[in-house]
């Protein structure tokens, strides 16, 4: 992707957190599941706190490794489910002689 020389700044992205389909009226893309919209990614910027994360269109993200890492995390989430919060379940050990 080529950057224009006037006023364009490039920031380092740390990771992609989420993906959404932004519904637009003028410019739209057909997404695989039949919905119309523009795919955007929530980007966590390197050196900035998470509250400064921004939604960016796919063409603004230059590092393909970020997409690969995000897709890998999504596949793992589908296989193993979301990480659960809360206390760990207590393990029950039966002592000899107990039913």
PDB file of C-alpha atoms in Angstrom:
ATOM      1  CA  UNK A   1       0.000   0.000   0.000  1.00  0.00           C
ATOM      2  CA  UNK A   2       1.370   3.373  -0.984  1.00  0.00           C
ATOM      3  CA  UNK A   3       1.204   6.309   1.414  1.00  0.00           C
ATOM      4  CA  UNK A   4       0.801   9.847   0.206  1.00  0.00           C
ATOM      5  CA  UNK A   5       3.637  12.217   1.098  1.00  0.00           C
ATOM      6  CA  UNK A   6       1.370  14.995   2.343  1.00  0.00           C
ATOM      7  CA  UNK A   7       0.129  14.701   5.921  1.00  0.00           C
ATOM      8  CA  UNK A   8       0.023  10.919   6.200  1.00  0.00           C
ATOM      9  CA  UNK A   9       1.477   9.505   9.407  1.00  0.00           C
ATOM     10  CA  UNK A  10       2.123   5.844  10.118  1.00  0.00           C
ATOM     11  CA  UNK A  11       1.713   4.467  13.654  1.00  0.00           C
ATOM     12  CA  UNK A  12       2.824   1.075  14.937  1.00  0.00           C
ATOM     13  CA  UNK A  13      -0.053  -1.257  15.777  1.00  0.00           C
ATOM     14  CA  UNK A  14       0.345  -3.737  18.618  1.00  0.00           C
ATOM     15  CA  UNK A  15      -2.606  -6.020  17.894  1.00  0.00           C
ATOM     16  CA  UNK A  16      -6.089  -6.336  16.451  1.00  0.00           C
ATOM     17  CA  UNK A  17      -8.684  -6.741  19.175  1.00  0.00           C
ATOM     18  CA  UNK A  18     -12.028  -7.120  17.345  1.00  0.00           C
ATOM     19  CA  UNK A  19     -13.651  -7.069  13.911  1.00  0.00           C
ATOM     20  CA  UNK A  20     -16.951  -5.484  12.883  1.00  0.00           C
ATOM     21  CA  UNK A  21     -18.956  -4.896   9.739  1.00  0.00           C
ATOM     22  CA  UNK A  22     -19.787  -1.221   9.390  1.00  0.00           C
ATOM     23  CA  UNK A  23     -22.969  -0.717   7.399  1.00  0.00           C
ATOM     24  CA  UNK A  24     -22.587   2.077   4.854  1.00  0.00           C
ATOM     25  CA  UNK A  25     -24.843   3.424   2.171  1.00  0.00           C
ATOM     26  CA  UNK A  26     -22.409   4.667  -0.498  1.00  0.00           C
ATOM     27  CA  UNK A  27     -19.359   2.395  -0.437  1.00  0.00           C
ATOM     28  CA  UNK A  28     -20.055  -1.167   0.524  1.00  0.00           C
ATOM     29  CA  UNK A  29     -18.506  -4.572   0.154  1.00  0.00           C
ATOM     30  CA  UNK A  30     -20.305  -7.897   0.039  1.00  0.00           C
ATOM     31  CA  UNK A  31     -19.181  -9.953   3.007  1.00  0.00           C
ATOM     32  CA  UNK A  32     -19.136 -13.743   2.757  1.00  0.00           C
ATOM     33  CA  UNK A  33     -22.265 -14.292   4.871  1.00  0.00           C
ATOM     34  CA  UNK A  34     -24.398 -12.110   2.579  1.00  0.00           C
ATOM     35  CA  UNK A  35     -24.260  -8.902   4.600  1.00  0.00           C
ATOM     36  CA  UNK A  36     -23.303  -5.612   3.047  1.00  0.00           C
ATOM     37  CA  UNK A  37     -20.793  -3.427   4.797  1.00  0.00           C
ATOM     38  CA  UNK A  38     -17.210  -2.444   5.295  1.00  0.00           C
ATOM     39  CA  UNK A  39     -14.968  -4.563   7.494  1.00  0.00           C
ATOM     40  CA  UNK A  40     -13.213  -2.604  10.233  1.00  0.00           C
ATOM     41  CA  UNK A  41     -10.802  -3.753  12.918  1.00  0.00           C
ATOM     42  CA  UNK A  42     -10.306  -2.409  16.438  1.00  0.00           C
ATOM     43  CA  UNK A  43      -6.565  -1.700  16.614  1.00  0.00           C
ATOM     44  CA  UNK A  44      -4.529  -1.457  19.819  1.00  0.00           C
ATOM     45  CA  UNK A  45      -1.678   0.981  19.129  1.00  0.00           C
ATOM     46  CA  UNK A  46       1.837   0.319  20.400  1.00  0.00           C
ATOM     47  CA  UNK A  47       2.787   2.703  23.207  1.00  0.00           C
ATOM     48  CA  UNK A  48      -0.796   3.892  23.756  1.00  0.00           C
ATOM     49  CA  UNK A  49      -3.282   2.748  26.390  1.00  0.00           C
ATOM     50  CA  UNK A  50      -6.252   0.609  25.278  1.00  0.00           C
ATOM     51  CA  UNK A  51      -8.627   3.566  25.611  1.00  0.00           C
ATOM     52  CA  UNK A  52      -6.961   5.066  22.517  1.00  0.00           C
ATOM     53  CA  UNK A  53      -7.687   1.998  20.353  1.00  0.00           C
ATOM     54  CA  UNK A  54      -9.489   2.944  17.147  1.00  0.00           C
ATOM     55  CA  UNK A  55     -11.625   1.254  14.508  1.00  0.00           C
ATOM     56  CA  UNK A  56      -9.695   1.169  11.229  1.00  0.00           C
ATOM     57  CA  UNK A  57     -10.652  -0.105   7.775  1.00  0.00           C
ATOM     58  CA  UNK A  58      -8.681  -3.066   6.492  1.00  0.00           C
ATOM     59  CA  UNK A  59      -6.729  -0.952   3.985  1.00  0.00           C
ATOM     60  CA  UNK A  60      -5.244   1.160   6.803  1.00  0.00           C
ATOM     61  CA  UNK A  61      -3.579  -1.851   8.442  1.00  0.00           C
ATOM     62  CA  UNK A  62      -0.290  -2.481   6.681  1.00  0.00           C
ATOM     63  CA  UNK A  63       1.145  -5.427   8.663  1.00  0.00           C
ATOM     64  CA  UNK A  64      -0.370  -8.738   7.525  1.00  0.00           C
ATOM     65  CA  UNK A  65       1.014 -10.476  10.632  1.00  0.00           C
ATOM     66  CA  UNK A  66      -1.614  -8.638  12.693  1.00  0.00           C
ATOM     67  CA  UNK A  67      -4.374 -10.259  10.624  1.00  0.00           C
ATOM     68  CA  UNK A  68      -2.752 -13.690  10.985  1.00  0.00           C
ATOM     69  CA  UNK A  69      -2.484 -13.352  14.782  1.00  0.00           C
ATOM     70  CA  UNK A  70      -6.081 -12.124  15.057  1.00  0.00           C
ATOM     71  CA  UNK A  71      -7.427 -14.979  12.905  1.00  0.00           C
ATOM     72  CA  UNK A  72      -5.449 -17.512  14.978  1.00  0.00           C
ATOM     73  CA  UNK A  73      -6.951 -16.138  18.223  1.00  0.00           C
ATOM     74  CA  UNK A  74     -10.441 -16.260  16.686  1.00  0.00           C
ATOM     75  CA  UNK A  75      -9.965 -19.906  15.627  1.00  0.00           C
ATOM     76  CA  UNK A  76      -8.778 -20.813  19.129  1.00  0.00           C
ATOM     77  CA  UNK A  77     -11.761 -19.031  20.650  1.00  0.00           C
ATOM     78  CA  UNK A  78     -14.098 -21.049  18.414  1.00  0.00           C
ATOM     79  CA  UNK A  79     -12.407 -24.325  19.367  1.00  0.00           C
ATOM     80  CA  UNK A  80     -11.950 -23.785  23.093  1.00  0.00           C
ATOM     81  CA  UNK A  81     -14.620 -21.189  23.836  1.00  0.00           C
ATOM     82  CA  UNK A  82     -14.084 -17.815  25.438  1.00  0.00           C
ATOM     83  CA  UNK A  83     -11.875 -17.481  28.483  1.00  0.00           C
ATOM     84  CA  UNK A  84     -14.050 -17.634  31.553  1.00  0.00           C
ATOM     85  CA  UNK A  85     -13.695 -15.248  34.431  1.00  0.00           C
ATOM     86  CA  UNK A  86     -14.193 -15.992  38.080  1.00  0.00           C
ATOM     87  CA  UNK A  87     -12.694 -18.391  40.583  1.00  0.00           C
ATOM     88  CA  UNK A  88     -11.250 -21.656  39.453  1.00  0.00           C
ATOM     89  CA  UNK A  89     -13.384 -24.687  40.260  1.00  0.00           C
ATOM     90  CA  UNK A  90     -12.266 -26.604  43.325  1.00  0.00           C
ATOM     91  CA  UNK A  91     -10.936 -30.054  42.635  1.00  0.00           C
ATOM     92  CA  UNK A  92     -12.437 -32.805  44.688  1.00  0.00           C
ATOM     93  CA  UNK A  93     -10.039 -35.478  45.844  1.00  0.00           C
ATOM     94  CA  UNK A  94     -11.478 -38.594  47.326  1.00  0.00           C
ATOM     95  CA  UNK A  95      -9.571 -40.022  50.253  1.00  0.00           C
ATOM     96  CA  UNK A  96      -9.294 -43.754  50.802  1.00  0.00           C
ATOM     97  CA  UNK A  97     -12.461 -45.119  52.337  1.00  0.00           C
ATOM     98  CA  UNK A  98     -14.710 -42.300  51.159  1.00  0.00           C
ATOM     99  CA  UNK A  99     -17.512 -43.078  48.691  1.00  0.00           C
TER     100      UNK A  99
END
